[in-house]
mmCIF file of C-alpha atoms and ligand atoms in Angstrom:
data_model
loop_
_atom_site.group_PDB
_atom_site.id
_atom_site.type_symbol
_atom_site.label_atom_id
_atom_site.label_comp_id
_atom_site.label_asym_id
_atom_site.label_seq_id
_atom_site.Cartn_x
_atom_site.Cartn_y
_atom_site.Cartn_z
ATOM 1 C CA TYR A 846 98.445 56.543 -36.025
ATOM 2 C CA LEU A 847 95.275 58.070 -38.321
ATOM 3 C CA THR A 848 95.553 61.554 -38.251
ATOM 4 C CA HIS A 849 92.889 62.813 -40.202
ATOM 5 C CA LEU A 850 90.924 62.798 -43.645
ATOM 6 C CA GLU A 851 91.869 64.615 -46.626
ATOM 7 C CA CYS A 852 90.385 65.488 -50.019
ATOM 8 C CA PRO A 853 92.800 64.709 -52.821
ATOM 9 C CA ARG A 854 90.790 67.195 -54.947
ATOM 10 C CA CYS A 855 90.366 70.574 -53.306
ATOM 11 C CA GLY A 856 92.895 69.808 -50.278
ATOM 12 C CA PRO A 857 91.036 70.541 -46.957
ATOM 13 C CA ARG A 858 91.456 68.229 -43.981
ATOM 14 C CA HIS A 859 88.187 66.751 -42.417
ATOM 15 C CA ASP A 860 87.938 65.526 -39.228
ATOM 16 C CA SER A 861 88.545 61.530 -38.955
ATOM 17 C CA ASP A 862 86.404 61.088 -35.597
ATOM 18 C CA ARG A 863 83.226 61.486 -37.313
ATOM 19 C CA PRO A 864 81.119 59.139 -39.858
ATOM 20 C CA ARG A 865 82.030 60.743 -43.269
ATOM 21 C CA ASN A 866 80.996 60.287 -47.011
ATOM 22 C CA LEU A 867 82.225 62.527 -49.906
ATOM 23 C CA CYS A 868 83.898 65.557 -49.389
ATOM 24 C CA GLY A 869 81.739 68.729 -50.333
ATOM 25 C CA CYS A 870 83.333 69.361 -54.088
ATOM 26 C CA GLY A 871 82.117 65.518 -54.548
ATOM 27 C CA SER A 872 85.396 63.579 -54.111
ATOM 28 C CA PRO A 873 86.290 60.609 -52.511
ATOM 29 C CA LEU A 874 88.268 61.512 -49.242
ATOM 30 C CA LEU A 875 91.241 59.487 -48.155
ATOM 31 C CA ALA A 876 92.655 58.749 -44.977
ATOM 32 C CA ARG A 877 96.052 59.976 -43.487
ATOM 33 C CA TYR A 878 98.363 58.918 -41.089
ATOM 34 C CA ASP A 879 101.497 60.088 -39.251
ATOM 35 C CA LEU A 880 103.806 57.883 -41.185
ATOM 36 C CA ALA A 881 106.528 59.666 -39.118
ATOM 37 C CA ALA A 882 105.200 58.432 -35.930
ATOM 38 C CA VAL A 883 104.497 54.704 -37.429
ATOM 39 C CA GLY A 884 108.231 54.358 -38.896
ATOM 40 C CA ARG A 885 108.983 54.851 -35.229
ATOM 41 C CA ALA A 886 106.495 52.143 -33.847
ATOM 42 C CA VAL A 887 107.168 49.264 -36.849
ATOM 43 C CA ASP A 888 109.484 47.983 -39.195
ATOM 44 C CA PRO A 889 109.684 45.446 -41.376
ATOM 45 C CA GLU A 890 111.281 42.776 -39.681
ATOM 46 C CA ARG A 891 108.633 43.363 -36.638
ATOM 47 C CA LEU A 892 105.813 42.903 -39.438
ATOM 48 C CA ALA A 893 107.492 39.543 -40.590
ATOM 49 C CA ARG A 894 107.027 37.807 -37.223
ATOM 50 C CA ARG A 895 102.863 38.803 -37.273
ATOM 51 C CA ARG A 896 99.851 36.933 -38.046
ATOM 52 C CA ALA A 897 99.588 36.327 -41.832
ATOM 53 C CA ASP A 898 96.576 38.301 -42.461
ATOM 54 C CA LEU A 899 95.807 42.152 -43.241
ATOM 55 C CA TRP A 900 95.900 42.903 -39.612
ATOM 56 C CA ARG A 901 99.501 42.758 -39.447
ATOM 57 C CA TYR A 902 99.617 46.351 -40.894
ATOM 58 C CA ARG A 903 97.688 47.653 -38.144
ATOM 59 C CA GLU A 904 99.527 51.164 -37.811
ATOM 60 C CA LEU A 905 98.633 51.542 -41.338
ATOM 61 C CA LEU A 906 95.017 50.946 -40.919
ATOM 62 C CA PRO A 907 92.155 53.447 -39.542
ATOM 63 C CA VAL A 908 90.879 51.292 -36.631
ATOM 64 C CA THR A 909 92.168 52.733 -33.064
ATOM 65 C CA ASP A 910 90.747 50.078 -30.623
ATOM 66 C CA PRO A 911 91.706 46.114 -31.242
ATOM 67 C CA ALA A 912 88.249 45.717 -29.836
ATOM 68 C CA HIS A 913 86.617 46.818 -32.814
ATOM 69 C CA ILE A 914 88.520 44.948 -35.272
ATOM 70 C CA THR A 915 86.381 42.938 -37.416
ATOM 71 C CA THR A 916 87.690 39.804 -38.951
ATOM 72 C CA LEU A 917 87.069 36.348 -40.626
ATOM 73 C CA GLY A 918 90.961 35.786 -41.559
ATOM 74 C CA GLU A 919 91.228 37.847 -44.564
ATOM 75 C CA GLY A 920 94.550 38.818 -45.977
ATOM 76 C CA TRP A 921 97.736 37.333 -47.174
ATOM 77 C CA THR A 922 96.821 35.386 -49.886
ATOM 78 C CA PRO A 923 99.601 33.731 -52.313
ATOM 79 C CA MET A 924 101.648 34.716 -55.180
ATOM 80 C CA LEU A 925 101.737 32.168 -57.553
ATOM 81 C CA PRO A 926 103.945 31.781 -60.110
ATOM 82 C CA ALA A 927 102.449 31.583 -63.625
ATOM 83 C CA PRO A 928 105.577 30.349 -65.860
ATOM 84 C CA ARG A 929 103.298 28.509 -68.432
ATOM 85 C CA TYR A 930 101.101 31.289 -68.811
ATOM 86 C CA GLY A 931 103.492 33.293 -68.722
ATOM 87 C CA ALA A 932 105.672 31.904 -71.671
ATOM 88 C CA ARG A 933 102.966 31.980 -73.654
ATOM 89 C CA ILE A 934 102.029 36.152 -73.117
ATOM 90 C CA ASP A 935 105.893 36.470 -73.115
ATOM 91 C CA VAL A 936 105.744 37.830 -69.285
ATOM 92 C CA PRO A 937 108.582 35.635 -67.699
ATOM 93 C CA GLY A 938 108.098 36.383 -64.214
ATOM 94 C CA LEU A 939 104.605 36.744 -64.129
ATOM 95 C CA LEU A 940 102.790 36.314 -60.674
ATOM 96 C CA ILE A 941 99.176 35.911 -59.679
ATOM 97 C CA LYS A 942 97.801 37.018 -56.339
ATOM 98 C CA ASP A 943 95.138 34.557 -55.872
ATOM 99 C CA GLU A 944 92.390 36.876 -53.904
ATOM 100 C CA GLY A 945 89.593 34.020 -54.523
ATOM 101 C CA LEU A 946 90.985 32.098 -51.489
ATOM 102 C CA VAL A 947 89.825 35.148 -49.024
ATOM 103 C CA PRO A 948 86.225 35.138 -47.020
ATOM 104 C CA THR A 949 83.282 35.418 -49.453
ATOM 105 C CA GLY A 950 85.805 34.700 -52.568
ATOM 106 C CA SER A 951 86.797 37.973 -53.518
ATOM 107 C CA PHE A 952 89.228 40.719 -52.387
ATOM 108 C CA LYS A 953 85.732 42.848 -51.513
ATOM 109 C CA ALA A 954 86.295 40.871 -48.262
ATOM 110 C CA ARG A 955 89.114 43.369 -47.500
ATOM 111 C CA GLY A 956 87.649 46.659 -47.903
ATOM 112 C CA ALA A 957 84.597 45.369 -45.897
ATOM 113 C CA ALA A 958 87.238 43.924 -43.161
ATOM 114 C CA VAL A 959 88.421 47.822 -42.732
ATOM 115 C CA GLY A 960 85.421 49.299 -43.483
ATOM 116 C CA VAL A 961 82.635 47.445 -41.248
ATOM 117 C CA SER A 962 85.525 47.716 -38.230
ATOM 118 C CA ARG A 963 85.840 51.280 -38.323
ATOM 119 C CA ALA A 964 82.042 51.876 -38.669
ATOM 120 C CA ARG A 965 82.038 49.968 -35.542
ATOM 121 C CA GLU A 966 84.640 52.111 -34.028
ATOM 122 C CA LEU A 967 82.438 55.460 -35.255
ATOM 123 C CA GLY A 968 79.458 53.592 -33.876
ATOM 124 C CA ILE A 969 77.558 53.099 -37.088
ATOM 125 C CA ARG A 970 74.618 50.654 -36.320
ATOM 126 C CA HIS A 971 73.245 50.317 -40.181
ATOM 127 C CA VAL A 972 74.968 50.377 -43.336
ATOM 128 C CA ALA A 973 73.730 50.114 -46.808
ATOM 129 C CA MET A 974 75.320 49.963 -50.277
ATOM 130 C CA PRO A 975 74.132 49.199 -53.852
ATOM 131 C CA THR A 976 76.263 46.364 -55.472
ATOM 132 C CA ASN A 977 77.229 44.126 -58.322
ATOM 133 C CA GLY A 978 77.575 40.975 -55.989
ATOM 134 C CA ASN A 979 80.290 40.861 -54.641
ATOM 135 C CA ALA A 980 80.898 43.587 -52.503
ATOM 136 C CA GLY A 981 77.288 42.885 -51.003
ATOM 137 C CA ALA A 982 78.351 39.813 -50.199
ATOM 138 C CA ALA A 983 81.425 40.776 -48.643
ATOM 139 C CA TRP A 984 79.755 43.675 -46.358
ATOM 140 C CA ALA A 985 76.876 41.363 -45.359
ATOM 141 C CA ALA A 986 78.974 38.978 -44.080
ATOM 142 C CA TYR A 987 81.294 41.186 -41.819
ATOM 143 C CA ALA A 988 78.430 43.268 -40.608
ATOM 144 C CA ALA A 989 77.035 40.125 -39.363
ATOM 145 C CA ARG A 990 79.942 39.611 -37.807
ATOM 146 C CA ALA A 991 80.207 42.733 -36.151
ATOM 147 C CA GLY A 992 76.538 42.857 -34.875
ATOM 148 C CA ILE A 993 75.831 45.923 -37.478
ATOM 149 C CA ARG A 994 72.463 45.813 -39.811
ATOM 150 C CA ALA A 995 73.162 45.718 -43.808
ATOM 151 C CA THR A 996 70.725 46.528 -46.248
ATOM 152 C CA ILE A 997 72.108 45.542 -49.842
ATOM 153 C CA ALA A 998 70.969 46.511 -53.459
ATOM 154 C CA MET A 999 71.980 44.625 -56.650
ATOM 155 C CA PRO A 1000 70.912 43.727 -59.904
ATOM 156 C CA ALA A 1001 68.732 40.720 -60.250
ATOM 157 C CA ALA A 1002 71.574 39.753 -62.591
ATOM 158 C CA ALA A 1003 73.935 39.566 -60.281
ATOM 159 C CA PRO A 1004 75.884 36.122 -59.435
ATOM 160 C CA ALA A 1005 73.394 34.203 -57.662
ATOM 161 C CA ILE A 1006 75.790 33.086 -55.201
ATOM 162 C CA THR A 1007 76.371 36.629 -53.977
ATOM 163 C CA ARG A 1008 72.501 36.795 -53.515
ATOM 164 C CA GLN A 1009 72.515 33.674 -51.330
ATOM 165 C CA GLU A 1010 75.777 34.986 -49.160
ATOM 166 C CA CYS A 1011 73.373 37.995 -48.307
ATOM 167 C CA ARG A 1012 70.550 36.395 -47.213
ATOM 168 C CA ALA A 1013 72.317 33.695 -45.533
ATOM 169 C CA ALA A 1014 74.531 36.701 -43.629
ATOM 170 C CA GLY A 1015 71.059 38.545 -42.339
ATOM 171 C CA ALA A 1016 71.288 41.336 -44.568
ATOM 172 C CA GLU A 1017 68.150 43.034 -45.655
ATOM 173 C CA LEU A 1018 68.306 42.163 -49.850
ATOM 174 C CA HIS A 1019 66.899 44.202 -52.776
ATOM 175 C CA LEU A 1020 66.946 43.146 -56.279
ATOM 176 C CA VAL A 1021 66.625 45.527 -59.146
ATOM 177 C CA ASP A 1022 66.177 44.659 -62.937
ATOM 178 C CA GLY A 1023 69.090 47.116 -64.015
ATOM 179 C CA LEU A 1024 72.764 47.998 -63.124
ATOM 180 C CA ILE A 1025 74.466 48.922 -60.165
ATOM 181 C CA ASN A 1026 72.992 52.340 -60.843
ATOM 182 C CA ASP A 1027 69.908 51.132 -60.357
ATOM 183 C CA ALA A 1028 70.389 49.388 -57.579
ATOM 184 C CA ALA A 1029 71.722 52.621 -55.964
ATOM 185 C CA ALA A 1030 68.582 54.498 -56.957
ATOM 186 C CA ALA A 1031 66.398 51.568 -55.179
ATOM 187 C CA ILE A 1032 68.065 52.463 -51.896
ATOM 188 C CA ALA A 1033 68.662 56.510 -52.414
ATOM 189 C CA GLU A 1034 65.175 57.462 -49.792
ATOM 190 C CA LEU A 1035 67.118 54.638 -47.107
ATOM 191 C CA LEU A 1036 70.372 56.474 -47.610
ATOM 192 C CA ALA A 1037 68.741 60.137 -48.101
ATOM 193 C CA SER A 1038 66.816 59.301 -44.471
ATOM 194 C CA GLY A 1039 69.880 58.876 -42.246
ATOM 195 C CA ASP A 1040 68.923 55.870 -40.992
ATOM 196 C CA ALA A 1041 71.820 53.953 -42.719
ATOM 197 C CA PHE A 1042 75.030 54.859 -43.376
ATOM 198 C CA ASP A 1043 75.999 54.734 -46.861
ATOM 199 C CA VAL A 1044 79.301 52.958 -47.628
ATOM 200 C CA SER A 1045 78.966 52.516 -51.518
ATOM 201 C CA THR A 1046 82.092 52.304 -53.096
ATOM 202 C CA LEU A 1047 84.477 55.197 -52.263
ATOM 203 C CA LYS A 1048 81.699 57.074 -50.496
ATOM 204 C CA GLU A 1049 83.262 56.082 -47.204
ATOM 205 C CA PRO A 1050 86.960 56.544 -46.708
ATOM 206 C CA TYR A 1051 87.977 53.002 -45.071
ATOM 207 C CA ARG A 1052 87.130 50.322 -47.642
ATOM 208 C CA VAL A 1053 89.761 51.728 -49.574
ATOM 209 C CA GLU A 1054 92.397 51.299 -46.607
ATOM 210 C CA GLY A 1055 91.357 47.802 -46.581
ATOM 211 C CA LYS A 1056 91.723 47.086 -50.536
ATOM 212 C CA LYS A 1057 95.486 49.033 -49.993
ATOM 213 C CA THR A 1058 96.792 45.917 -47.993
ATOM 214 C CA MET A 1059 97.213 44.195 -51.612
ATOM 215 C CA GLY A 1060 99.928 46.633 -52.323
ATOM 216 C CA TYR A 1061 101.350 46.027 -48.802
ATOM 217 C CA GLU A 1062 101.447 42.269 -49.564
ATOM 218 C CA ILE A 1063 102.436 42.139 -52.756
ATOM 219 C CA VAL A 1064 105.743 44.388 -51.444
ATOM 220 C CA GLU A 1065 106.292 42.050 -48.662
ATOM 221 C CA GLN A 1066 105.845 38.925 -50.664
ATOM 222 C CA LEU A 1067 108.298 39.840 -52.840
ATOM 223 C CA GLY A 1068 110.915 40.841 -50.264
ATOM 224 C CA TRP A 1069 109.886 44.731 -49.816
ATOM 225 C CA GLN A 1070 110.717 45.029 -53.657
ATOM 226 C CA VAL A 1071 108.077 46.416 -55.965
ATOM 227 C CA PRO A 1072 107.215 44.932 -59.351
ATOM 228 C CA ASP A 1073 107.435 46.235 -62.278
ATOM 229 C CA VAL A 1074 104.200 46.087 -63.320
ATOM 230 C CA ILE A 1075 100.928 45.482 -61.458
ATOM 231 C CA VAL A 1076 97.905 44.616 -63.436
ATOM 232 C CA TYR A 1077 94.244 45.280 -62.068
ATOM 233 C CA PRO A 1078 90.765 44.286 -62.669
ATOM 234 C CA THR A 1079 88.929 47.570 -62.437
ATOM 235 C CA GLY A 1080 85.634 48.328 -61.812
ATOM 236 C CA GLY A 1081 85.219 51.198 -59.291
ATOM 237 C CA GLY A 1082 89.126 51.399 -58.784
ATOM 238 C CA VAL A 1083 89.297 50.782 -55.332
ATOM 239 C CA GLY A 1084 91.917 48.133 -55.228
ATOM 240 C CA LEU A 1085 93.937 50.199 -57.879
ATOM 241 C CA ILE A 1086 93.466 53.422 -55.971
ATOM 242 C CA GLY A 1087 94.217 51.832 -52.385
ATOM 243 C CA ILE A 1088 98.046 49.598 -54.342
ATOM 244 C CA ASP A 1089 98.846 53.428 -55.614
ATOM 245 C CA LYS A 1090 98.218 54.838 -52.181
ATOM 246 C CA ALA A 1091 99.796 51.877 -50.281
ATOM 247 C CA LEU A 1092 103.136 52.181 -52.157
ATOM 248 C CA SER A 1093 103.461 55.974 -51.857
ATOM 249 C CA GLU A 1094 102.809 55.280 -47.786
ATOM 250 C CA LEU A 1095 105.709 52.637 -47.889
ATOM 251 C CA GLN A 1096 107.639 55.221 -49.732
ATOM 252 C CA THR A 1097 107.144 57.715 -47.381
ATOM 253 C CA LEU A 1098 108.125 55.234 -44.734
ATOM 254 C CA GLY A 1099 111.144 54.526 -46.743
ATOM 255 C CA TRP A 1100 110.432 50.908 -46.478
ATOM 256 C CA ILE A 1101 110.866 50.936 -50.463
ATOM 257 C CA GLY A 1102 112.996 52.875 -53.007
ATOM 258 C CA SER A 1103 111.780 55.676 -55.312
ATOM 259 C CA ARG A 1104 111.104 53.371 -58.334
ATOM 260 C CA LEU A 1105 107.070 52.571 -58.519
ATOM 261 C CA PRO A 1106 105.716 49.954 -60.738
ATOM 262 C CA ARG A 1107 103.425 50.683 -63.466
ATOM 263 C CA LEU A 1108 99.792 50.306 -62.583
ATOM 264 C CA VAL A 1109 97.538 48.943 -65.481
ATOM 265 C CA ALA A 1110 93.731 48.760 -65.632
ATOM 266 C CA VAL A 1111 91.946 46.615 -67.374
ATOM 267 C CA GLN A 1112 88.243 46.722 -68.265
ATOM 268 C CA SER A 1113 86.122 44.754 -70.298
ATOM 269 C CA SER A 1114 85.362 45.493 -73.688
ATOM 270 C CA GLN A 1115 81.923 45.888 -73.084
ATOM 271 C CA CYS A 1116 82.311 48.384 -70.351
ATOM 272 C CA ALA A 1117 85.115 50.376 -70.328
ATOM 273 C CA PRO A 1118 84.734 53.865 -69.099
ATOM 274 C CA VAL A 1119 88.710 54.261 -67.847
ATOM 275 C CA VAL A 1120 90.114 52.677 -71.296
ATOM 276 C CA ARG A 1121 87.984 55.537 -72.944
ATOM 277 C CA ALA A 1122 89.182 58.148 -71.135
ATOM 278 C CA PHE A 1123 92.807 56.832 -70.822
ATOM 279 C CA ARG A 1124 92.871 56.964 -74.735
ATOM 280 C CA THR A 1125 92.309 60.477 -74.843
ATOM 281 C CA SER A 1126 94.649 61.504 -71.541
ATOM 282 C CA ALA A 1127 91.680 63.092 -69.879
ATOM 283 C CA ARG A 1128 91.642 63.804 -66.128
ATOM 284 C CA HIS A 1129 87.818 62.321 -65.866
ATOM 285 C CA ALA A 1130 86.140 59.316 -67.436
ATOM 286 C CA GLU A 1131 82.529 60.228 -68.989
ATOM 287 C CA PRO A 1132 79.883 57.696 -68.165
ATOM 288 C CA TRP A 1133 79.885 54.425 -70.374
ATOM 289 C CA PRO A 1134 76.586 54.538 -72.154
ATOM 290 C CA ASP A 1135 75.363 51.026 -72.908
ATOM 291 C CA PRO A 1136 77.317 48.753 -70.456
ATOM 292 C CA VAL A 1137 77.114 45.103 -71.537
ATOM 293 C CA VAL A 1138 77.729 42.191 -68.330
ATOM 294 C CA SER A 1139 80.170 40.024 -69.218
ATOM 295 C CA VAL A 1140 81.185 36.611 -67.475
ATOM 296 C CA ALA A 1141 83.573 39.097 -65.459
ATOM 297 C CA SER A 1142 80.378 40.621 -63.191
ATOM 298 C CA GLY A 1143 82.128 42.628 -60.819
ATOM 299 C CA ILE A 1144 83.619 44.911 -63.113
ATOM 300 C CA THR A 1145 80.840 46.244 -64.862
ATOM 301 C CA VAL A 1146 80.970 49.807 -63.498
ATOM 302 C CA PRO A 1147 79.999 52.566 -66.094
ATOM 303 C CA ALA A 1148 80.508 55.401 -63.943
ATOM 304 C CA ALA A 1149 83.262 55.576 -61.149
ATOM 305 C CA VAL A 1150 82.979 57.982 -58.541
ATOM 306 C CA GLY A 1151 87.307 57.855 -58.219
ATOM 307 C CA ASP A 1152 87.509 58.027 -62.039
ATOM 308 C CA GLU A 1153 90.432 61.170 -61.516
ATOM 309 C CA LEU A 1154 91.882 59.061 -59.057
ATOM 310 C CA ILE A 1155 92.143 55.833 -60.965
ATOM 311 C CA LEU A 1156 93.555 57.770 -63.906
ATOM 312 C CA ASP A 1157 96.069 59.912 -62.147
ATOM 313 C CA ALA A 1158 97.584 56.931 -60.376
ATOM 314 C CA LEU A 1159 97.711 55.177 -64.109
ATOM 315 C CA TYR A 1160 99.091 58.509 -65.450
ATOM 316 C CA ARG A 1161 101.699 58.946 -62.591
ATOM 317 C CA THR A 1162 103.167 55.579 -63.085
ATOM 318 C CA GLY A 1163 103.363 55.433 -66.326
ATOM 319 C CA GLY A 1164 100.894 53.151 -66.682
ATOM 320 C CA THR A 1165 97.691 51.943 -68.988
ATOM 321 C CA ALA A 1166 94.533 51.174 -69.021
ATOM 322 C CA LEU A 1167 93.185 48.190 -71.603
HETATM 323 C C1 LIG B 2070 84.579 44.258 -57.183
HETATM 324 C C2 LIG B 2070 85.840 43.515 -58.367
HETATM 325 C C3 LIG B 2070 86.621 43.818 -59.233
HETATM 326 C C4 LIG B 2070 86.994 45.129 -59.332
HETATM 327 O O1 LIG B 2070 87.528 45.994 -58.264
HETATM 328 P P1 LIG B 2070 87.495 47.305 -57.853
HETATM 329 O O2 LIG B 2070 88.691 47.423 -56.812
HETATM 330 O O3 LIG B 2070 86.111 47.667 -57.581
HETATM 331 O O4 LIG B 2070 87.719 48.203 -59.230
HETATM 332 C C5 LIG B 2070 87.300 42.668 -60.041
HETATM 333 N N1 LIG B 2070 87.227 41.482 -59.734
HETATM 334 C C6 LIG B 2070 86.351 41.172 -58.907
HETATM 335 C C7 LIG B 2070 85.911 39.678 -59.238
HETATM 336 C C8 LIG B 2070 85.089 41.889 -58.128
HETATM 337 O O5 LIG B 2070 84.398 41.788 -57.553
HETATM 338 ZN ZN1 LIG B 2071 87.131 68.106 -52.396
#
């Protein structure tokens, strides 16, 4: 049901049948579907009888031929009530969606499952990316599963397990002194050569399609209700942008009402470009000048390419950034 790719900043449609990176204007591209046709093909009742993984939402995902679906059983993670912690922080009804249970140990696997599946469908044989660790581990695993080559560059200070996961999956690994932007520089030549397809955060349009399934699951697991607030640990913001996109697709389908949850971006005080931009009601986030890697290494992203989309989602839903 995928119809085209759209630039959320400058508007034009792009053909989705070829590999695509950013729009010419520098914005990420978003996948668009024939939602009226999806609504005729499937409904919440039929979804409920499907397998408990993210491919239950296949009509809302970009993979056309099921033969290209590359899966390690990702998705449908539990929403765990956290009543004692909720009472302590004065949030009755607090739920935690435990994404640590997906293959490779983070929600990066959702993006990799869908991103790799679509890359394979489009005939891509070699993917490459800079990463803070988890995305590289996930894409290395799914590329191996698909029989595609992967080249991953990550900071030498990234968690050792993510390095080992890349190597175990047979990816080519570059370790870099510095941060994720330095890792990007290390493979810039390979990407420019055209020999590998750039699957950096939001530089291809399908990783966000995998991560948006968190939004569908949250709603379905609550019995097709939206929560009041969704709090998201924000690095590149793919999950936040994806959840926002999922909710608006569900609205268009008429599967949820007009009320949207407030979306909240949480960042480390040592690297908080989105929070700083939000405080001044800015449309863009300036790069964070002196980021320090905290225990939450996955969110050390000093300059996110999807900054406008993240901020727009926060403003539009009456959310905030902390
Ligand atoms: C990547 C990552 C994040 C940030 O996710 P985005 O969707 O890129 O903002 C948060 N936590 C962990 C553990 C991660 O690996
Ligand atoms: Zn554009």
